[in-house]
Coordinates of C-alpha atoms in Angstrom, one line a residue:
Chain J
X1 CA 0.1 0.1 0.0
X2 CA 1.8 3.0 -1.1
X3 CA -0.8 6.0 -0.8
X4 CA -2.9 6.5 2.4
X5 CA -5.6 8.9 3.2
X6 CA -6.6 10.0 7.0
X7 CA -10.0 11.4 7.4
X8 CA -10.1 13.5 10.1
X9 CA -6.9 14.7 11.7
X10 CA -7.7 15.0 15.4
X11 CA -5.2 13.2 17.8
X12 CA -5.9 9.7 16.6
X13 CA -6.0 10.8 12.8
X14 CA -2.6 13.0 13.2
X15 CA -0.9 10.0 14.7
X16 CA -1.8 7.8 12.0
X17 CA -1.0 10.6 9.4
X18 CA 2.4 11.4 10.7
X19 CA 3.8 7.9 11.1
X20 CA 2.3 6.4 8.2
X21 CA 3.8 9.2 6.4
X22 CA 7.4 7.6 7.1
X23 CA 6.3 4.5 5.2
X24 CA 3.6 5.6 2.7
X25 CA 2.4 8.6 0.5
X26 CA -0.1 10.2 3.2
X27 CA -2.5 12.7 2.5
X28 CA -5.2 14.1 5.2
X29 CA -8.9 15.0 4.4
X30 CA -9.9 17.6 7.2
X31 CA -12.9 19.4 8.2
X32 CA -11.6 23.0 8.2
X33 CA -9.7 24.6 5.6
X34 CA -7.3 26.4 8.2
X35 CA -6.4 23.0 9.7
X36 CA -5.5 21.7 6.0
X37 CA -3.4 24.8 5.4
X38 CA -1.7 24.5 8.7
X39 CA -0.6 20.8 7.8
X40 CA 0.6 21.7 4.1
X41 CA 2.6 24.4 5.2
X42 CA 4.1 23.8 8.2
X43 CA 4.0 19.9 8.3
X44 CA 2.7 18.0 11.3
X45 CA 4.8 17.9 14.3
X46 CA 5.0 14.9 16.6
X47 CA 6.3 15.0 20.5
X48 CA 6.2 12.9 23.4
X49 CA 7.1 9.2 22.3
X50 CA 8.1 10.7 19.0
X51 CA 9.9 13.6 17.8
X52 CA 9.8 14.7 14.2
X53 CA 7.6 16.6 11.5
X54 CA 6.0 14.8 8.8
X55 CA 5.2 16.3 5.4
X56 CA 1.7 15.5 4.1
X57 CA -0.9 16.7 1.6
X58 CA -4.0 17.9 2.8
X59 CA -7.2 19.5 1.9
X60 CA -11.1 19.6 2.5
X61 CA -11.8 18.1 -0.2
X62 CA -11.2 14.9 -1.7
X63 CA -10.9 15.9 -5.4
X64 CA -7.6 17.6 -4.4
X65 CA -5.9 14.3 -3.1
X66 CA -4.4 11.6 -4.8
X67 CA -6.3 8.6 -4.9
X68 CA -5.3 6.2 -1.9
X69 CA -5.4 2.4 -1.5
X70 CA -6.2 2.9 2.1
X71 CA -8.5 5.2 3.7
X72 CA -8.3 5.6 7.3
X73 CA -11.5 7.2 8.9
X74 CA -10.2 8.6 12.3
X75 CA -12.6 11.5 13.3
X76 CA -14.7 11.6 16.4
X77 CA -17.5 9.5 16.3
X78 CA -19.8 12.6 16.5
X79 CA -18.2 13.7 13.2
X80 CA -18.6 10.3 11.4
X81 CA -21.8 11.1 9.2
X82 CA -20.2 14.4 8.0
X83 CA -16.6 12.8 7.1
X84 CA -18.4 9.8 5.3
X85 CA -20.4 12.3 3.3
X86 CA -17.1 14.1 2.1
X87 CA -15.9 10.6 1.1
X88 CA -19.0 9.6 -0.9
X89 CA -18.5 9.2 -4.3
X90 CA -14.5 9.1 -4.4
X91 CA -12.1 6.4 -4.8
X92 CA -14.2 3.1 -5.2
X93 CA -11.1 0.9 -5.2
X94 CA -9.7 1.9 -2.0
X95 CA -10.1 -0.1 1.0
X96 CA -11.9 2.1 4.0
X97 CA -11.1 1.4 7.5
X98 CA -12.8 2.8 10.4
X99 CA -11.3 3.0 14.0
X100 CA -14.4 4.7 16.0
X101 CA -15.3 3.6 19.7
X102 CA -18.4 1.5 19.8
X103 CA -19.6 -0.7 17.0
X104 CA -21.4 0.2 14.1
X105 CA -19.1 3.0 12.6
X106 CA -18.4 0.7 9.6
X107 CA -22.0 0.5 8.8
X108 CA -22.7 4.2 8.7
X109 CA -19.7 5.0 6.4
X110 CA -20.6 1.9 4.4
X111 CA -23.9 3.6 3.5
X112 CA -22.0 6.4 1.6
X113 CA -20.3 4.2 -0.8
X114 CA -19.5 0.6 -2.0
X115 CA -15.9 0.4 -0.7
X116 CA -14.3 -2.7 0.9
X117 CA -14.0 -2.2 4.5
X118 CA -11.8 -2.9 7.4
X119 CA -13.0 -2.9 10.9
X120 CA -10.6 -1.5 13.6
X121 CA -10.8 -0.3 16.8
X122 CA -7.8 2.0 18.6
X123 CA -6.3 2.4 22.0
X124 CA -3.7 4.8 21.6
X125 CA -4.1 7.9 22.6
X126 CA -2.3 11.4 22.7
X127 CA -2.9 15.3 23.2
X128 CA -3.5 17.9 20.5
X129 CA -1.6 21.1 21.1
X130 CA -2.6 22.8 17.9
X131 CA -3.7 22.0 14.3
X132 CA -0.3 20.6 13.4
X133 CA 1.3 19.7 16.7
X134 CA 0.3 16.4 18.7
X135 CA 1.7 14.7 21.6
X136 CA 2.0 11.0 21.3
X137 CA 0.9 9.8 24.8
X138 CA -0.3 5.8 24.8
X139 CA 1.5 3.5 22.4
X140 CA -1.3 0.7 22.6
X141 CA -2.3 -1.0 19.6
X142 CA -4.7 -0.6 16.8
X143 CA -6.7 -3.8 16.7
X144 CA -7.8 -4.8 12.9
X145 CA -10.4 -7.0 11.4
X146 CA -12.0 -7.8 8.1
X147 CA -15.4 -6.5 7.3
X148 CA -17.3 -5.9 4.1
X149 CA -15.6 -7.4 1.0
X150 CA -12.0 -8.1 3.0
X151 CA -10.3 -10.7 4.2
X152 CA -8.1 -11.3 7.2
X153 CA -4.8 -11.1 4.9
X154 CA -6.2 -7.3 4.0
X155 CA -6.4 -6.7 7.8
X156 CA -2.7 -8.5 8.1
X157 CA -1.5 -6.1 5.1
X158 CA -2.5 -2.9 7.0
X159 CA -1.3 -4.1 10.5
X160 CA 2.3 -4.8 8.7
X161 CA 1.8 -1.2 7.2
X162 CA 1.2 0.5 10.9
X163 CA 3.7 -1.9 12.5
X164 CA 6.4 -0.6 10.3
X165 CA 5.6 3.0 10.5
X166 CA 6.4 2.9 14.1
X167 CA 2.8 2.4 15.8
X168 CA 1.5 -0.6 16.8
X169 CA -1.3 -3.1 15.4
X170 CA -2.6 -6.2 15.6
X171 CA -4.5 -8.1 13.0
X172 CA -7.6 -10.5 14.1
X173 CA -9.5 -13.0 12.0
X174 CA -12.6 -12.0 13.9
X175 CA -12.2 -8.5 15.3
X176 CA -15.7 -8.8 17.2
X177 CA -14.9 -10.8 20.4
X178 CA -12.2 -8.2 21.2
X179 CA -14.5 -5.4 20.0
X180 CA -17.5 -6.5 21.9
X181 CA -15.4 -6.7 25.0
X182 CA -14.0 -3.2 24.7
X183 CA -17.6 -1.8 24.1
X184 CA -19.1 -3.4 26.8
X185 CA -16.3 -2.0 29.2
X186 CA -16.3 1.2 27.5
X187 CA -20.0 1.7 27.6
X188 CA -20.0 1.2 31.4
X189 CA -17.0 3.1 32.6
X190 CA -17.4 6.1 30.3
X191 CA -21.0 6.9 31.5
X192 CA -20.5 5.6 34.8
X193 CA -17.4 8.3 35.1
X194 CA -19.3 10.8 33.1
X195 CA -22.2 10.8 35.3
X196 CA -20.3 10.7 38.8
X197 CA -17.3 12.7 38.0
X198 CA -15.1 10.0 39.0
X199 CA -12.1 8.8 37.1
X200 CA -11.8 5.2 36.5
X201 CA -10.7 4.5 39.8
X202 CA -11.1 1.9 42.7
X203 CA -14.5 2.8 43.4
X204 CA -15.7 0.9 40.0
X205 CA -14.8 -2.5 41.6
X206 CA -16.0 -1.9 44.9
X207 CA -18.6 -4.3 46.0
X208 CA -18.7 -4.6 49.8
X209 CA -21.4 -2.0 50.6
X210 CA -24.7 -2.1 49.0
X211 CA -24.3 1.3 47.5
X212 CA -21.0 0.6 46.0
X213 CA -20.5 1.5 42.5
X214 CA -19.2 -1.9 41.6
X215 CA -22.8 -3.2 41.8
X216 CA -23.9 -1.0 39.2
X217 CA -20.9 -1.4 37.2
X218 CA -21.2 -5.2 37.2
X219 CA -25.0 -4.9 36.1
X220 CA -24.3 -2.9 33.1
X221 CA -21.6 -5.2 32.1
X222 CA -23.8 -8.1 32.8
X223 CA -26.5 -6.5 30.5
X224 CA -23.9 -6.0 27.8
X225 CA -23.0 -9.7 27.9
X226 CA -26.4 -10.9 27.3
X227 CA -26.4 -8.6 24.2
X228 CA -23.4 -10.0 22.8
X229 CA -24.4 -13.5 23.5
X230 CA -27.8 -13.0 22.0
X231 CA -25.7 -11.3 18.9
X232 CA -23.8 -14.4 18.4
X233 CA -20.4 -12.9 19.6
X234 CA -18.5 -14.8 22.0
X235 CA -16.5 -12.5 23.9
X236 CA -12.7 -11.9 24.3
X237 CA -11.7 -10.6 27.4
X238 CA -14.3 -10.6 30.4
X239 CA -15.3 -7.0 30.8
X240 CA -15.5 -7.3 34.5
X241 CA -12.0 -8.5 34.7
X242 CA -10.7 -5.7 32.5
X243 CA -12.2 -3.3 34.9
X244 CA -10.8 -4.9 38.2
X245 CA -7.5 -5.1 36.5
X246 CA -7.6 -1.5 35.4
X247 CA -8.6 -0.2 38.6
X248 CA -5.8 -1.6 40.1
X249 CA -3.1 -0.2 38.2
X250 CA -1.2 3.0 40.0
X251 CA -2.9 5.9 38.3
X252 CA -6.8 6.4 37.4
X253 CA -7.6 6.6 33.8
X254 CA -9.6 9.9 33.1
X255 CA -12.4 8.4 30.2
X256 CA -12.8 10.3 27.3
X257 CA -16.6 10.8 28.1
X258 CA -15.8 12.4 31.6
X259 CA -13.7 14.8 29.9
X260 CA -16.2 15.7 27.4
X261 CA -18.6 16.5 30.2
X262 CA -16.3 18.5 32.0
X263 CA -15.4 20.6 29.0
X264 CA -19.6 20.6 28.1
X265 CA -18.4 18.9 24.7
X266 CA -20.9 16.6 23.1
X267 CA -20.0 13.0 24.1
X268 CA -19.8 9.8 22.0
X269 CA -22.7 8.3 23.8
X270 CA -24.6 7.8 20.5
X271 CA -21.9 5.8 19.2
X272 CA -20.8 3.8 22.5
X273 CA -23.8 3.1 24.6
X274 CA -26.0 4.1 21.7
X275 CA -24.5 1.2 19.5
X276 CA -24.9 -1.4 22.1
X277 CA -28.6 -0.3 22.6
X278 CA -29.3 -0.5 19.3
X279 CA -27.5 -3.9 18.9
X280 CA -29.7 -5.0 21.8
X281 CA -33.0 -4.0 20.4
X282 CA -32.1 -5.9 17.0
X283 CA -31.5 -8.9 19.2
X284 CA -34.6 -8.4 21.4
X285 CA -32.6 -8.0 24.5
X286 CA -34.2 -5.7 27.2
X287 CA -31.1 -3.1 28.2
X288 CA -32.8 -1.0 31.0
X289 CA -29.8 0.0 32.6
X290 CA -27.9 1.0 29.6
X291 CA -30.9 2.8 28.1
X292 CA -30.8 4.7 31.6
X293 CA -27.4 5.9 31.3
X294 CA -27.8 6.8 27.9
X295 CA -30.8 8.8 28.6
X296 CA -29.1 10.7 31.6
X297 CA -25.9 11.5 29.6
X298 CA -27.7 12.9 26.9
X299 CA -29.8 15.0 29.3
X300 CA -26.8 16.2 30.8
X301 CA -25.5 17.4 27.3
X302 CA -28.9 19.3 27.0
X303 CA -28.3 21.1 30.4
X304 CA -25.3 23.2 28.7
Chain L
X1 CA -47.4 24.0 75.4
X2 CA -43.5 24.0 74.8
X3 CA -42.1 23.2 71.4
X4 CA -38.5 22.6 70.1
X5 CA -37.5 22.6 66.5
X6 CA -34.8 20.8 66.2
X7 CA -32.5 21.7 62.9
X8 CA -33.6 25.4 61.9
X9 CA -33.2 25.7 58.2
X10 CA -35.6 26.4 55.8
X11 CA -38.3 24.0 56.8
X12 CA -37.7 24.2 60.4
X13 CA -38.0 28.0 60.4
X14 CA -41.3 27.7 58.7
X15 CA -42.5 25.8 61.9
X16 CA -40.8 27.8 64.5
X17 CA -41.8 31.2 63.2
X18 CA -45.3 30.1 62.6
X19 CA -45.6 28.4 65.9
X20 CA -44.3 31.4 67.8
X21 CA -46.8 33.5 66.8
X22 CA -49.4 31.4 69.1
X23 CA -49.7 32.8 72.6
X24 CA -50.2 29.5 74.2
X25 CA -46.9 27.9 72.7
X26 CA -43.4 28.6 74.1
X27 CA -41.1 27.7 71.2
X28 CA -37.5 26.9 71.1
X29 CA -35.3 26.5 68.3
X30 CA -32.1 24.6 68.0
X31 CA -29.6 24.9 65.3
X32 CA -25.8 24.8 64.7
X33 CA -25.9 28.2 62.6
X34 CA -24.6 30.8 65.1
X35 CA -25.4 33.9 62.8
X36 CA -28.9 32.5 62.2
X37 CA -29.3 31.8 66.0
X38 CA -28.1 35.3 66.7
X39 CA -30.3 36.9 64.2
X40 CA -33.5 34.9 65.3
X41 CA -32.9 36.3 69.3
X42 CA -31.9 39.8 68.2
X43 CA -34.6 40.6 65.3
X44 CA -37.0 37.4 65.7
X45 CA -37.3 35.0 62.8
X46 CA -38.8 36.5 59.8
X47 CA -40.8 34.6 56.8
X48 CA -41.3 36.2 53.4
X49 CA -43.0 35.2 50.2
X50 CA -46.2 32.9 50.5
X51 CA -46.6 34.4 53.9
X52 CA -45.0 37.4 55.9
X53 CA -44.6 36.3 59.6
X54 CA -42.1 37.3 62.3
X55 CA -42.0 35.2 65.0
X56 CA -39.7 35.1 68.2
X57 CA -38.7 31.6 69.1
X58 CA -36.0 31.1 71.5
X59 CA -33.0 29.9 69.7
X60 CA -29.8 28.4 70.7
X61 CA -26.8 26.6 69.5
X62 CA -26.5 25.0 73.0
X63 CA -28.4 21.8 73.1
X64 CA -28.2 21.7 77.1
X65 CA -30.0 25.0 77.1
X66 CA -33.2 23.7 76.0
X67 CA -35.5 22.9 78.6
X68 CA -37.9 20.2 79.2
X69 CA -40.3 20.1 76.2
X70 CA -43.8 18.7 75.3
X71 CA -43.1 18.2 71.6
X72 CA -39.6 18.1 69.4
X73 CA -40.2 18.7 65.7
X74 CA -36.9 17.5 64.1
X75 CA -36.2 19.2 60.7
X76 CA -32.6 18.5 60.0
X77 CA -31.2 17.1 56.9
X78 CA -31.9 13.2 57.0
X79 CA -28.2 12.6 57.6
X80 CA -27.9 14.8 60.5
X81 CA -30.7 13.1 62.4
X82 CA -28.7 10.8 64.5
X83 CA -26.2 13.7 65.9
X84 CA -29.3 16.1 66.5
X85 CA -31.1 13.9 68.5
X86 CA -28.4 12.5 70.5
X87 CA -27.6 15.9 71.5
X88 CA -31.2 17.1 72.4
X89 CA -32.9 13.8 73.8
X90 CA -32.7 15.1 77.3
X91 CA -35.6 17.4 76.3
X92 CA -37.9 15.1 75.4
X93 CA -37.8 12.7 78.6
X94 CA -41.5 13.2 78.9
X95 CA -42.3 14.5 75.3
X96 CA -43.2 13.4 71.9
X97 CA -40.7 14.0 69.0
X98 CA -42.1 14.1 65.5
X99 CA -40.1 14.5 62.0
X100 CA -40.9 16.4 59.3
X101 CA -37.8 15.5 57.4
X102 CA -37.4 14.1 53.7
X103 CA -36.9 10.4 53.3
X104 CA -37.7 7.3 54.8
X105 CA -35.9 6.2 57.8
X106 CA -36.0 9.0 60.3
X107 CA -38.3 7.6 62.5
X108 CA -36.3 4.7 63.0
X109 CA -33.1 6.7 63.9
X110 CA -35.2 9.0 66.5
X111 CA -36.7 5.7 68.1
X112 CA -32.9 4.8 69.2
X113 CA -32.8 8.0 71.2
X114 CA -36.4 8.9 72.4
X115 CA -39.4 7.1 73.7
X116 CA -42.4 8.7 71.8
X117 CA -41.9 9.4 68.2
X118 CA -44.5 10.8 65.6
X119 CA -44.1 10.1 62.2
X120 CA -44.4 13.1 59.8
X121 CA -44.6 14.3 56.5
X122 CA -44.6 18.1 55.1
X123 CA -44.9 19.7 52.1
X124 CA -44.1 23.4 52.6
X125 CA -40.7 24.4 51.0
X126 CA -38.5 27.7 51.3
X127 CA -34.9 28.6 51.7
X128 CA -32.7 30.6 54.0
X129 CA -31.8 33.7 52.4
X130 CA -30.3 35.5 55.2
X131 CA -29.5 35.0 59.0
X132 CA -32.9 35.3 60.7
X133 CA -34.7 35.3 57.0
X134 CA -36.5 32.5 55.3
X135 CA -38.2 33.0 51.9
X136 CA -41.5 30.8 52.0
X137 CA -41.5 29.5 48.6
X138 CA -44.5 27.0 48.8
X139 CA -47.3 26.6 51.2
X140 CA -48.3 22.9 51.9
X141 CA -50.0 20.5 54.2
X142 CA -48.3 18.3 56.9
X143 CA -49.4 14.9 58.2
X144 CA -48.8 13.6 61.6
X145 CA -49.1 9.8 62.5
X146 CA -48.4 7.0 64.7
X147 CA -44.8 5.3 64.6
X148 CA -45.6 1.7 65.8
X149 CA -42.4 0.7 67.4
X150 CA -42.4 3.9 69.8
X151 CA -45.8 5.2 69.8
X152 CA -46.9 8.4 71.0
X153 CA -50.7 9.1 72.5
X154 CA -53.1 9.9 69.8
X155 CA -54.0 12.9 71.8
X156 CA -50.9 14.0 71.8
X157 CA -50.3 13.8 67.9
X158 CA -53.8 15.8 67.8
X159 CA -52.4 18.4 70.1
X160 CA -49.3 19.1 68.0
X161 CA -51.1 19.0 64.8
X162 CA -53.9 21.6 66.1
X163 CA -51.1 23.9 67.3
X164 CA -49.3 23.5 63.9
X165 CA -52.9 24.6 62.0
X166 CA -53.8 27.5 64.6
X167 CA -50.1 28.7 63.7
X168 CA -50.6 28.6 59.8
X169 CA -49.0 25.4 58.9
X170 CA -52.1 23.4 58.3
X171 CA -51.6 19.7 59.7
X172 CA -53.6 16.9 60.6
X173 CA -53.3 13.9 62.8
X174 CA -54.2 10.4 61.2
X175 CA -53.4 6.7 62.5
X176 CA -51.2 6.2 59.5
X177 CA -49.2 8.9 57.9
X178 CA -47.0 6.3 55.9
X179 CA -49.6 7.3 52.7
X180 CA -48.3 10.9 52.3
X181 CA -44.9 9.9 53.4
X182 CA -44.4 7.4 50.8
X183 CA -45.9 9.5 48.2
X184 CA -43.5 12.3 49.0
X185 CA -40.5 10.0 49.0
X186 CA -41.5 8.6 45.6
X187 CA -41.9 11.7 44.2
X188 CA -38.6 12.9 45.5
X189 CA -36.5 9.8 44.8
X190 CA -38.1 10.0 41.2
X191 CA -37.3 13.5 40.4
X192 CA -34.4 14.7 42.4
X193 CA -31.6 12.7 41.5
X194 CA -32.2 13.1 37.8
X195 CA -31.9 16.6 38.2
X196 CA -28.9 16.2 40.4
X197 CA -27.2 14.0 37.8
X198 CA -28.5 15.7 34.5
X199 CA -28.3 19.4 35.9
X200 CA -31.5 20.1 34.8
X201 CA -34.5 21.8 36.3
X202 CA -38.0 19.8 37.2
X203 CA -39.7 21.0 34.1
X204 CA -37.0 20.1 31.7
X205 CA -36.4 16.8 33.1
X206 CA -40.3 16.2 32.5
X207 CA -40.0 17.3 29.0
X208 CA -37.5 14.7 28.0
X209 CA -39.6 11.5 27.2
X210 CA -36.9 9.2 28.0
X211 CA -36.0 10.8 31.4
X212 CA -39.7 11.2 32.3
X213 CA -40.2 7.5 31.3
X214 CA -37.1 7.0 33.8
X215 CA -38.8 8.9 36.6
X216 CA -42.1 6.6 36.0
X217 CA -39.9 3.4 36.3
X218 CA -38.7 4.9 39.7
X219 CA -42.2 5.6 40.7
X220 CA -43.4 2.2 40.0
X221 CA -40.7 0.6 41.9
X222 CA -41.4 2.8 44.6
X223 CA -45.1 1.9 44.4
X224 CA -44.4 -1.9 44.6
X225 CA -42.1 -1.2 47.8
X226 CA -45.3 0.4 49.4
X227 CA -47.7 -2.0 48.2
X228 CA -45.5 -4.9 49.6
X229 CA -45.8 -3.1 52.9
X230 CA -49.5 -2.7 52.8
X231 CA -49.1 1.4 52.4
X232 CA -51.7 3.0 50.6
X233 CA -50.6 6.2 48.8
X234 CA -52.6 9.4 49.5
X235 CA -52.2 10.4 45.9
X236 CA -50.3 9.6 42.7
X237 CA -46.8 10.6 42.7
X238 CA -47.1 10.8 38.7
X239 CA -49.8 13.6 39.2
X240 CA -47.7 15.4 41.6
X241 CA -44.5 14.9 39.1
X242 CA -46.8 16.4 36.1
X243 CA -48.3 19.0 38.6
X244 CA -45.1 20.5 39.7
X245 CA -43.8 20.5 35.9
X246 CA -46.3 23.1 35.0
X247 CA -44.7 26.6 34.1
X248 CA -47.0 28.1 36.9
X249 CA -45.6 25.7 39.4
X250 CA -42.2 24.4 39.8
X251 CA -40.9 24.2 36.0
X252 CA -37.8 26.6 36.9
X253 CA -37.1 24.7 40.2
X254 CA -33.7 23.1 40.7
X255 CA -34.3 19.8 43.1
X256 CA -32.8 20.3 46.4
X257 CA -30.3 17.4 45.5
X258 CA -29.2 19.5 42.4
X259 CA -28.6 22.5 44.8
X260 CA -26.6 20.0 46.9
X261 CA -24.7 18.9 43.9
X262 CA -23.9 22.3 42.9
X263 CA -22.6 23.2 46.4
X264 CA -20.7 19.7 46.5
X265 CA -22.7 19.5 49.7
X266 CA -23.6 15.5 50.9
X267 CA -27.2 14.8 49.6
X268 CA -30.2 12.9 51.1
X269 CA -30.1 10.2 48.7
X270 CA -29.2 7.3 51.4
X271 CA -32.9 8.3 52.7
X272 CA -34.6 8.6 49.4
X273 CA -33.4 6.0 46.7
X274 CA -31.4 4.1 49.3
X275 CA -34.4 4.1 51.7
X276 CA -36.5 2.6 48.8
X277 CA -33.8 0.2 48.1
X278 CA -33.7 -0.9 51.7
X279 CA -37.2 -1.4 52.5
X280 CA -37.5 -3.2 48.8
X281 CA -35.0 -5.8 50.2
X282 CA -36.7 -6.4 53.4
X283 CA -39.9 -7.0 51.5
X284 CA -38.6 -8.9 48.7
X285 CA -39.1 -6.4 46.2
X286 CA -36.7 -5.9 43.4
X287 CA -35.6 -2.0 42.7
X288 CA -32.9 -2.4 40.1
X289 CA -33.5 1.5 39.1
X290 CA -33.3 3.1 42.5
X291 CA -30.2 0.7 43.3
X292 CA -28.3 2.5 40.0
X293 CA -29.5 6.0 40.8
X294 CA -28.3 5.4 44.5
X295 CA -24.9 4.3 43.4
X296 CA -24.4 7.1 40.7
X297 CA -25.2 9.9 43.3
X298 CA -22.9 8.0 45.9
X299 CA -20.4 7.9 43.2
X300 CA -20.6 11.6 42.4
X301 CA -20.4 12.6 46.2
X302 CA -17.3 10.2 46.2
X303 CA -15.9 12.2 43.3
X304 CA -15.7 15.5 45.3
X305 CA -13.5 13.9 48.0
X306 CA -10.6 13.6 45.1

């Protein structure tokens, strides 16, 4: 794969763009013109785990960019429809890979074109300092699996490219077990954190007293497991064990939905909990607790 | 007749000021807020808004100064009941102690310290706007009734209700006051935490169909717990929720729990949703929605400690 286009150059998109530019010809399709201009004129600066500046093509229109073999849609879930719309009608031979939280991002993008698709989820993280200056913080992997019209070999080829660039990736024959485990974990931890204001700390695993938060966390995860089973997905890691392990680490993680709530930004509730609730409805499984969390987070957004 | 109001915040002040206007009732007011107590002793206790009243109770921050009383009316926040009654119980060796607090479980706490308890529920509301001054927002009824494990003579309950009514706080004495008490706790537990978790006023909570449906689930769980105890609600909490959501009633009202959360004060959730969960367990009624809401509010309180 010689040419790659990154759609949405936020933190995650910028990390893909800058690193992949070391092993491929990379372009960025951005939402804002001044963002594209900054990238074109000043390059993309990486700090933290890396220290270099990448040169890349950038535009707000796909018409201006060379036709890629791989498109990575890396925008936030809340911008997904708009990004897919900008992509519509272009590059029919490319493979389009979505990396958003939750499940269902591929289905949304797939409505805008007949591309072959890969399904991915990423755990790397960073901090954005400006339009063309991003700090690489957590070097965790991107997991990639086949989706519409692709095979495990396609997933491996993209994983190889990402690994060659200096980022981390792992290919799966079937991504769904890992993706669903992560989704159930995320839908639970993010919403509980967003509503309580707690970072992901020991409260999330506490079960001693009847009002301890661990009971709610466990009940939400049990609901999620029922949805996975009814959807024919065998889970990878057990979400509750992921939760217990994560809370035993030294420093408490600040879930993105808590950051969004504190900054009064729109959250990814629709993509995370929303996708789980939609899957539950499709499978005919009741999820009253996740619906409660979804409705409370949406109402909280409405209060700003 | 001598009455001591224990906890002279907004609701306690409504009772203290109104009762103090009666010539045959000597009113004491116990509160730890020194500025409030000093202002009451200097200028009297003034109510504005729904009624303009100035009463002159004897206010004190010193529990030992309270003389023997015929009645106590406990109006502290529910989580302060135990400390407040432990300090003042000496004044009620021969008296009866009523609660007009939010939530359920307060009578049980009083019964650990005094011999005669009166169950009570009150609907008036207000807020302390300055030391010695309370804004009276909403008028409403008070119901007093028996508490079975530490009962008071019914004549005494009637005497207290009569004094409150004559003082301008309409009250009635009934054998079983659990109906209004559970109507109020179900209303509060179904609406207060939704405001606290989302930051929305009561009216805006009710405008969102999914959130209003969540309130109904909380109401239904609460009704099932009440029914399992043989309690007949005196009115449907659903009607109270919709009535309060009207623009001319309490559309813009921020629930007291939301006010607590904004000020990062401990909430009364243990006596609202926590109380319903506790009684639900005792009577074998599942309350998953109340359990979730209880855990979220407790988590929110825990986040302030960090």
